[in-house]
XYZ file of C-alpha atoms in Angstrom:
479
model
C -107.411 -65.600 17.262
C -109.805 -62.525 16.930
C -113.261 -63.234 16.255
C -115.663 -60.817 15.516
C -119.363 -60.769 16.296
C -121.727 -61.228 13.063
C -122.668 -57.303 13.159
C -119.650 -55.593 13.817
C -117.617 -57.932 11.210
C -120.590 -56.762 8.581
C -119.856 -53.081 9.734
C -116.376 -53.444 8.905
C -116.843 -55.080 5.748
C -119.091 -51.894 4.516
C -116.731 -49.278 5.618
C -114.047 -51.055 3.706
C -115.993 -50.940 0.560
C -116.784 -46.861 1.650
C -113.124 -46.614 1.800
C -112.685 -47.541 -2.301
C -115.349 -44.844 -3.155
C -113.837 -42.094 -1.640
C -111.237 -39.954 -3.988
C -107.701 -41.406 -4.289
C -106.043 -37.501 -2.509
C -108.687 -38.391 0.342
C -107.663 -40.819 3.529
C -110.166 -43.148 5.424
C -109.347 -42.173 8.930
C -107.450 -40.170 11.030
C -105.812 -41.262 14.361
C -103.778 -38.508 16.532
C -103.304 -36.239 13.612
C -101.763 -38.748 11.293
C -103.951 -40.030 8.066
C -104.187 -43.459 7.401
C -105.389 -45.368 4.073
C -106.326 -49.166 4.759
C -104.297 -51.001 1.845
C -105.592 -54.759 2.986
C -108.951 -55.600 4.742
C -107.687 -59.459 4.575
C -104.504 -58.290 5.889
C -105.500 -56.015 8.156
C -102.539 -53.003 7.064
C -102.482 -49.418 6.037
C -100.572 -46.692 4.904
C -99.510 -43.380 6.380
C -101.465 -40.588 3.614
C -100.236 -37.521 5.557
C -101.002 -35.463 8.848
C -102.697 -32.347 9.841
C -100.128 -31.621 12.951
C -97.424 -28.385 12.740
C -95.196 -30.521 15.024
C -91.365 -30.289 13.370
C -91.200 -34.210 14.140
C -93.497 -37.364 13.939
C -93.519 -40.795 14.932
C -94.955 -43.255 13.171
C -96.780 -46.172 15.494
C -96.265 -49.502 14.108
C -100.032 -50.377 14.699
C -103.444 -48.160 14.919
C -106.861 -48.866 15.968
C -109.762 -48.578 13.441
C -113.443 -49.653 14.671
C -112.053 -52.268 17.196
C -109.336 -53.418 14.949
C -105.568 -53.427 14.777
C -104.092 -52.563 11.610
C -100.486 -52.938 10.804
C -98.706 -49.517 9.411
C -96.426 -50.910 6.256
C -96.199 -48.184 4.270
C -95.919 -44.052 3.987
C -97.586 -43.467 0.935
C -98.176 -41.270 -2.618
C -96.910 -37.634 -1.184
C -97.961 -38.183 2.472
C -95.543 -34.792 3.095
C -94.621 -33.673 0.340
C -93.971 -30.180 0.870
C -94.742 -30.307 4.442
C -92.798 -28.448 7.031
C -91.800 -31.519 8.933
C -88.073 -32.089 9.833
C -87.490 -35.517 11.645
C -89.932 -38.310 10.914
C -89.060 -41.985 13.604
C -90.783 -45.191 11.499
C -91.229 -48.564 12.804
C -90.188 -52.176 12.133
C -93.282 -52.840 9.905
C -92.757 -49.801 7.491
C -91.371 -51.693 4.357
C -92.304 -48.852 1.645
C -91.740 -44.960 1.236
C -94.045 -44.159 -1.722
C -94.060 -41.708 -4.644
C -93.014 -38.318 -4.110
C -93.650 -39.303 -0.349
C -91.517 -36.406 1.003
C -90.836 -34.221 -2.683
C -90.236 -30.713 -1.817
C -90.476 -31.029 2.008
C -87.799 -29.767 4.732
C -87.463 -33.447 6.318
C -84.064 -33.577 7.673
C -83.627 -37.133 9.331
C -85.655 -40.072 8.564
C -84.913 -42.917 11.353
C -85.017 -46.787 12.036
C -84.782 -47.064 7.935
C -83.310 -50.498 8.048
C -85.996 -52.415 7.153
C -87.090 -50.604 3.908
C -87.580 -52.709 1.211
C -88.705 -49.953 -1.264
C -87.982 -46.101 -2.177
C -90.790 -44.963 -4.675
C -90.293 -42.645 -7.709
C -88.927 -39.274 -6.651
C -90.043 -39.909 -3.011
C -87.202 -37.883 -1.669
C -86.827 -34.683 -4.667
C -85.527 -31.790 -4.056
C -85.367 -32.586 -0.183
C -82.536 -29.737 0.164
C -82.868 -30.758 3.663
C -81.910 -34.105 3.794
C -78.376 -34.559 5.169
C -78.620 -38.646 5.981
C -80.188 -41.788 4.700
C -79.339 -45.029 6.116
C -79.890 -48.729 4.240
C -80.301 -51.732 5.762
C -78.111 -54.687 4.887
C -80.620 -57.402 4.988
C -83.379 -57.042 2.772
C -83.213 -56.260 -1.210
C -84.092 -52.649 -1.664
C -85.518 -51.155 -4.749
C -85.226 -47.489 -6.065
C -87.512 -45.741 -8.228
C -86.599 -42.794 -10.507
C -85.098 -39.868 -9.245
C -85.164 -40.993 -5.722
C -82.884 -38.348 -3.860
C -82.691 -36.050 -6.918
C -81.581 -32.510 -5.759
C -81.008 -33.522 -2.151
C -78.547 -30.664 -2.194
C -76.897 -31.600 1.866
C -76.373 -34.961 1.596
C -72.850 -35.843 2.208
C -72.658 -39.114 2.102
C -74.100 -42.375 1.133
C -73.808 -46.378 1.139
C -75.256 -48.281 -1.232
C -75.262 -52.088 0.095
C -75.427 -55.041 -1.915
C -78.889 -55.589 -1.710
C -79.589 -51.994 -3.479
C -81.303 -52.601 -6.904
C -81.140 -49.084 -8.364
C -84.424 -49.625 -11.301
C -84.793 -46.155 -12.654
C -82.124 -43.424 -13.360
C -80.548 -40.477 -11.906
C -81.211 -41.631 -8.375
C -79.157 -38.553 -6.873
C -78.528 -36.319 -9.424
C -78.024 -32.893 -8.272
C -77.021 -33.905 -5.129
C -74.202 -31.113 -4.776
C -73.055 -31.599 -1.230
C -72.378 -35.329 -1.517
C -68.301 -35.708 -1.309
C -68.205 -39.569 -0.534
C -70.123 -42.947 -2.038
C -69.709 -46.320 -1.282
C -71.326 -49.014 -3.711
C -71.389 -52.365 -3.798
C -74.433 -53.014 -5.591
C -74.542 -54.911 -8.913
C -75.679 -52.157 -11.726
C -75.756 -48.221 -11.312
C -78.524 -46.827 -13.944
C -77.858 -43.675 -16.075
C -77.210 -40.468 -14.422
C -77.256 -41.861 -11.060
C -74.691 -39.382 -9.717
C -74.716 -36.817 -12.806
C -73.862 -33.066 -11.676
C -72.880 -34.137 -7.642
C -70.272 -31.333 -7.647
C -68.487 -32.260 -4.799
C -68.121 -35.796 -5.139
C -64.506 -36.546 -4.605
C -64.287 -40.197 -3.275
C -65.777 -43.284 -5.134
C -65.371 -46.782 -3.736
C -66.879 -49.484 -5.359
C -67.349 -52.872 -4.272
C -66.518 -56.379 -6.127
C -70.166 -56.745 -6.253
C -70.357 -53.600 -8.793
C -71.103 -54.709 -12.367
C -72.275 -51.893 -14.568
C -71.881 -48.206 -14.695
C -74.619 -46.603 -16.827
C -74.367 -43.984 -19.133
C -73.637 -40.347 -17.560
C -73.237 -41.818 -13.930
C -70.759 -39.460 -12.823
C -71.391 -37.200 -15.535
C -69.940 -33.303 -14.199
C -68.816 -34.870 -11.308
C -66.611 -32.248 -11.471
C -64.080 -32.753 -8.475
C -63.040 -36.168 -8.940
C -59.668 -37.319 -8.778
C -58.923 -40.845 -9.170
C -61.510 -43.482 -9.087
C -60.277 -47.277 -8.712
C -62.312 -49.629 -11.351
C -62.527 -52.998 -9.896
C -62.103 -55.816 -12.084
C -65.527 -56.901 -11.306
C -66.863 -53.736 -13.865
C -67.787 -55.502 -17.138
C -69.867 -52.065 -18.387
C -69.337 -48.879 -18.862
C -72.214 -46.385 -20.108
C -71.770 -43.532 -23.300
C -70.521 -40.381 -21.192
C -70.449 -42.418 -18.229
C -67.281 -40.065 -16.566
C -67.510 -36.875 -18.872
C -66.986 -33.609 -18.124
C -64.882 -34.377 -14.555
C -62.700 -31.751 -14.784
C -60.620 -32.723 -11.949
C -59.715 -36.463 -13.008
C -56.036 -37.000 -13.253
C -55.239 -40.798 -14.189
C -58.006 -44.004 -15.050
C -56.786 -47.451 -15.834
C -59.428 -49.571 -17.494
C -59.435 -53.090 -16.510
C -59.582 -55.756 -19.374
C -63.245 -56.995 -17.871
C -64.773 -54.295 -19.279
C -66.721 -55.869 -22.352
C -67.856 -52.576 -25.337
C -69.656 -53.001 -27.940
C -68.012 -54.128 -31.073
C -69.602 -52.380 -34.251
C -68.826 -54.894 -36.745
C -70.494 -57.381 -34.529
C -74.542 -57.046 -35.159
C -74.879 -59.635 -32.384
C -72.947 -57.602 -29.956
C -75.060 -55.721 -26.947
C -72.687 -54.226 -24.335
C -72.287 -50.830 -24.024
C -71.399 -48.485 -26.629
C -68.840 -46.140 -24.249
C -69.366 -43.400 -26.579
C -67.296 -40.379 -25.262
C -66.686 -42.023 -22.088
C -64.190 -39.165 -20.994
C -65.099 -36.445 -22.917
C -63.672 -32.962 -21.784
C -62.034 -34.660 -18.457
C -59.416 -31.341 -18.872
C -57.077 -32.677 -16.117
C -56.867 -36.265 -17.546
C -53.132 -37.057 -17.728
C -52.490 -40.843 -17.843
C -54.688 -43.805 -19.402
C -53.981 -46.967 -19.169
C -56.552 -48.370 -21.555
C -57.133 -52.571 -20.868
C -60.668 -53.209 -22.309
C -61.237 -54.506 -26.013
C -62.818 -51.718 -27.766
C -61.584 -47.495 -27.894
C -65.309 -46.355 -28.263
C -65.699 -43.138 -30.535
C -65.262 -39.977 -28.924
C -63.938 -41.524 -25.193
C -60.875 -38.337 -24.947
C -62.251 -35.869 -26.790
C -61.298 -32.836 -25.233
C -59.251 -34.133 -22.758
C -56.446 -31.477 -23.369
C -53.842 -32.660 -20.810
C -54.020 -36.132 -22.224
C -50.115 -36.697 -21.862
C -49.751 -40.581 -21.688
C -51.878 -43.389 -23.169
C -50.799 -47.175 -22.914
C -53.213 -49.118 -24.802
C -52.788 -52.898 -23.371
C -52.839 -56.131 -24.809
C -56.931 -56.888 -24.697
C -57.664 -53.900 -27.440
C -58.328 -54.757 -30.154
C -59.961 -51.622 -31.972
C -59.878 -48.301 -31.551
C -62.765 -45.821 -32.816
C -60.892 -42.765 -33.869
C -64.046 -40.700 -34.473
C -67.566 -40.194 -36.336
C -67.506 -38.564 -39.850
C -70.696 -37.377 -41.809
C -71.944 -39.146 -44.545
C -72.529 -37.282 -47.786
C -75.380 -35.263 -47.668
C -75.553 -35.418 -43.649
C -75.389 -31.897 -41.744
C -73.766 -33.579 -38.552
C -70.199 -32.448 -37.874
C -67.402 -34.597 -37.462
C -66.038 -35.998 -33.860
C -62.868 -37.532 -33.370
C -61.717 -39.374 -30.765
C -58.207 -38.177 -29.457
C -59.559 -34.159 -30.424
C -57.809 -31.816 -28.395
C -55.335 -34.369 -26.801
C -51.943 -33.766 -25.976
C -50.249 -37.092 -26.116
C -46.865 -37.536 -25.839
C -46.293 -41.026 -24.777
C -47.818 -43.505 -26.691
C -47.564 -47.409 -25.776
C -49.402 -49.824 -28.051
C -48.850 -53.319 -25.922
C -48.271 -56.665 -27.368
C -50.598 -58.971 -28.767
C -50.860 -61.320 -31.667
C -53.755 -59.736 -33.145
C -53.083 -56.451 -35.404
C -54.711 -53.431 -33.732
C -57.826 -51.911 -36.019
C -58.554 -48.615 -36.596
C -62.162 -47.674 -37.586
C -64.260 -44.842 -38.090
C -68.302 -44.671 -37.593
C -69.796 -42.892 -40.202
C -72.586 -40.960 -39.771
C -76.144 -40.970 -41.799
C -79.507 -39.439 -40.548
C -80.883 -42.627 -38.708
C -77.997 -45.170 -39.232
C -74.165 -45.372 -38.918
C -71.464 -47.719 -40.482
C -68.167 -49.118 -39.939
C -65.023 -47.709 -42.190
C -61.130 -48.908 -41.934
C -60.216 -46.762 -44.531
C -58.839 -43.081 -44.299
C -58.474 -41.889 -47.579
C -61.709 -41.218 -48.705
C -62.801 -38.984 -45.356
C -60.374 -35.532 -45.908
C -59.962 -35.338 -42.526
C -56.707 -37.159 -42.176
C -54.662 -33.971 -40.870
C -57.108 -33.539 -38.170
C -56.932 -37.397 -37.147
C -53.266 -37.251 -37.142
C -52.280 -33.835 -34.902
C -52.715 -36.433 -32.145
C -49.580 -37.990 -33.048
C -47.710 -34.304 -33.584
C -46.635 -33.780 -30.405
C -45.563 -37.759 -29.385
C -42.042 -37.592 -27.904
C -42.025 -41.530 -26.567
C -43.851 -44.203 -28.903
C -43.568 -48.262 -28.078
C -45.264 -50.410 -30.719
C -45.096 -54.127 -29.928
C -47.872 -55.447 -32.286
C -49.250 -54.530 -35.837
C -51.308 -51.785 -36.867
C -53.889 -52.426 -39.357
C -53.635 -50.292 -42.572
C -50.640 -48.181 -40.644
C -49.645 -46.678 -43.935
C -53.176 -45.283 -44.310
C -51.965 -42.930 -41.349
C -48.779 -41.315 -43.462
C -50.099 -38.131 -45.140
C -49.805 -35.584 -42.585
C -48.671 -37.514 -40.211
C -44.827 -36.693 -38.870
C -44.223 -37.356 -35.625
C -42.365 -34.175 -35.376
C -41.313 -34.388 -31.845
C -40.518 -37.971 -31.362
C -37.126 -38.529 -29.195
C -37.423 -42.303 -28.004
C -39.109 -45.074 -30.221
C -39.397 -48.779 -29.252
C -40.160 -51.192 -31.415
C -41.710 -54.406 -29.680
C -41.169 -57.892 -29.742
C -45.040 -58.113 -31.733
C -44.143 -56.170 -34.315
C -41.951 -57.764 -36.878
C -42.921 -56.091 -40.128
C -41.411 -52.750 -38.836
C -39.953 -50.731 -41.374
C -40.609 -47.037 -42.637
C -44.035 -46.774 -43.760
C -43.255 -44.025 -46.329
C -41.389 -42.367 -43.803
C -43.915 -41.346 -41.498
C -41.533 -40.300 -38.251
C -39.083 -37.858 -38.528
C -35.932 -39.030 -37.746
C -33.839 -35.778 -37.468
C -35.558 -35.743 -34.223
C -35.169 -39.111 -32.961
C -32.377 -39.676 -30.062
C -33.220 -43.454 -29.043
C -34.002 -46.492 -30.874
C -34.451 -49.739 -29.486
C -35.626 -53.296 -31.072
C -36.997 -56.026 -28.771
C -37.214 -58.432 -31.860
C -35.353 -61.619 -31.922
C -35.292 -61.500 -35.740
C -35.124 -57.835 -36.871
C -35.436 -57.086 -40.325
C -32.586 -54.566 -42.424
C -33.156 -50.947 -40.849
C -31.061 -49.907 -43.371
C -33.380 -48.083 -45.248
C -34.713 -46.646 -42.205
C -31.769 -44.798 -41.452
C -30.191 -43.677 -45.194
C -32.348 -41.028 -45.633
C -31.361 -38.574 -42.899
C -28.560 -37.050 -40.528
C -27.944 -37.024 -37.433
C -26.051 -35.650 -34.529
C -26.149 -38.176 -31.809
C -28.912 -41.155 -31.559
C -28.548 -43.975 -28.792
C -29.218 -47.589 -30.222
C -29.970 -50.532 -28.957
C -31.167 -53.586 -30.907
C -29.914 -57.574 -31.095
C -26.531 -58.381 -31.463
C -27.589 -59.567 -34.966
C -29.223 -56.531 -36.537
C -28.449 -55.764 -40.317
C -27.431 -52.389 -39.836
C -24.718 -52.038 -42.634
C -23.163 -49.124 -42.423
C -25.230 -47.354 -39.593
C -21.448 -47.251 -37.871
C -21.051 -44.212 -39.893
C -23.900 -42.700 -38.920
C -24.591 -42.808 -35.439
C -22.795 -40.829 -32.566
C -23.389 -43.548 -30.188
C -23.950 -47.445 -30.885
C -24.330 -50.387 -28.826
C -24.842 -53.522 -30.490
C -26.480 -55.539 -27.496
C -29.754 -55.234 -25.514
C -29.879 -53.249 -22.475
């Protein structure tokens, strides 16, 4: 134990209280170059505040000496170098904390021994264009503030451990090198990884809960991206705008919000995909289609929508007397194979409509006028498997065709089949098949056209009548 004679512990005591009188941009001493600001006078610590040397790199000591004492160095604090000319900084053990805007707008390249950081202040690393490395430990929680590595434009790559908790948004943003990021950590906020250009390869771990809205926002040369079943959220936005994604399946943990629920908080997943122009295949397992998610997504080709779905949000409409122009959900798509997957449950289709502060839920199409715009989608369908109900079905005839369809399944959920008003045309049709137990007469179904040649295959007990006459080829068993 230290113990300090009577007059020099009084001296110390008064140029502690100087130190809180002197202007918060100011520093309380200076040892080899390097400004230091005592943070505890019980503790005996302090905090790097910046340094007056040209020397391209620095180490940090892990203790100094101030009027006989030694104080621990915990911290580099509010813009120690930011906008300094200093390339490599070396920190010890007992530096938990890089403050605020601690190195914004500086040409630091490497920071080492960063394992035992606990804490990355707001924007402490901006616009470090620099920057080509940052290594986490694995041991201790860490904590990010806004904007942490915004516009670190040569950073590559980056691991985000468990421990990460990411508080304020778009942590890299901007980062336009980065091509690979690993993440395991529980919740990503909002436009953590908006406009990073390059990114091409996104692991994340079983620890990963929530993706906020506009994560990967323009993340414009991603591919394929693996959602773990661990992801129960997924932000508005959250992968629009990456052009180069070809295929997404959605796993049936992800929880959106359901509209007609006023108790419901998850995520909205408003235009989750929006203008993804190389988006091919969906396979879409969570319970809710948000509004908007494929608009634009012009190579849309195939979309299963699994058994967990139980709405889909086909777009936004204006309310009377509201400017706002109208979204819709599949705009721009170019489906041909549509699978709706079995469940016991009828399949809803809703709209949101639009006022100046407030939206509501419709199931109804006839009153919007935009029904021939809602049903393109279904124009250029060539393959179309419905094994359950869809709610208010006929509500989708006017306009609606299927002018191109060639194979159509009816599944084993979907026992009030007939034709709705004649909604697909059959001229084009060359395969039907029934995977009900029970069918019901198709008769109808099949008086009111000709055909050439159409491939059949339904239960050996299908009232067909005199469909004999009709088709080219017949098989009266399944396949």
């Amino acid at each position: 134990m230290i113990i300090m004679k009577p007059i020099t512990q009084k001296l110390w005591v008064f140029m502690a209280m100087l130190c809180t009188l002197i202007s918060a941009s100011a520093y309380d001493f200076e040892v080899d170059g390097i400004y230091y600001t005592i943070t505890s006078t019980a503790g005996f610590t302090c905090e790097v505040s910046g340094s007056n040397t040209d020397l391209d790199e620095l180490v940090i000591p892990e203790e100094v000496t101030y009027l006989n004492r030694s104080l621990k160095v915990t911290a580099l604090g509010n813009n120690a170098f930011s906008g300094s000319q200093i390339e490599s900084v070396t920190l010890p053990q007992s530096v938990k904390s890089i403050k605020k805007g601690c190195f914004s707008n500086s040409k630091i390249k490497h920071i080492e021994n960063t394992s035992s950081i606990s804490f990355l202040g707001e924007e402490c690393f901006k616009n470090c264009g620099s920057l080509d490395s940052f290594t986490f430990g694995q041991e201790n929680t860490i904590r990010f503030g806004i904007r942490c590595f915004w516009g670190c434009t040569s950073l590559e790559s980056i691991k985000i451990p468990s421990n990460a908790i990411l508080d304020g948004h778009e942590t890299f943003e901007g980062c336009t090198a980065l091509r690979e990021v690993e993440i395991d950590c529980k919740t990503l906020p909002s436009d953590c990884f908006s406009g990073c250009s390059s990114l091409k390869t996104i692991i994340l771990g079983e620890n990963c809960e929530s993706l906020g809205p506009n994560c990967f926002y323009g993340c414009k040369s991603l591919e394929n991206i693996n959602i773990p079943t661990s992801i129960v959220g997924i932000g508005s936005y959250c992968f629009g705008a990456c052009s180069s994604l070809r295929s997404i399946i959605i796993p049936e943990s992800v929880k959106l919000r359901d509209l007609t629920n006023t108790d419901s908080s998850e995520e909205y997943g408003y235009y989750m995909f929006r203008n993804c122009t190389s988006l091919e295949t969906v396979e879409w397992n969570a319970n809710v289609i948000p509004n908007g998610a494929f608009e634009g997504c012009t190579s849309l080709k195939s979309l299963t929508i699994g058994e967990n779905t139980s709405q889909i949000y086909l777009g936004s409409v204006p309310f009377s007397g509201n400017s706002s122009k109208p979204h819709f959900t599949f705009d721009r798509c170019d489906i041909h194979s549509l699978r709706i997957l079995h469940n016991s449950l009828p399949l809803k289709l809703l709209f949101i409509q639009v006022r100046d502060r407030s939206s509501s839920i419709m199931n109804s199409l006839e009153w919007t006028g935009y029904q021939q715009e809602l049903l393109q989608i279904f124009d250029k369908v060539e393959e179309l498997y419905i094994a359950r109900e869809i709610k208010s079905l006929k509500d989708m005839d006017d306009g609606c065709q299927y002018n191109n369809l060639k194979r159509l399944i009816i599944g084993i959920g979907n026992p009030k089949f007939v034709d709705p008003g004649g909604y697909i045309n059959w001229k084009t049709l060359q395969y039907l098949k029934s995977e009900l137990p029970s069918p019901p007469y198709l008769y109808d179904v099949f008086t009111t056209a000709q055909y050439t040649t159409m491939e059949v295959e339904v239960p050996i007990y299908t009232k067909l009548r005199t469909c004999g006459e009709i088709f080219g080829i017949y098989r009266d068993s399944m396949a």
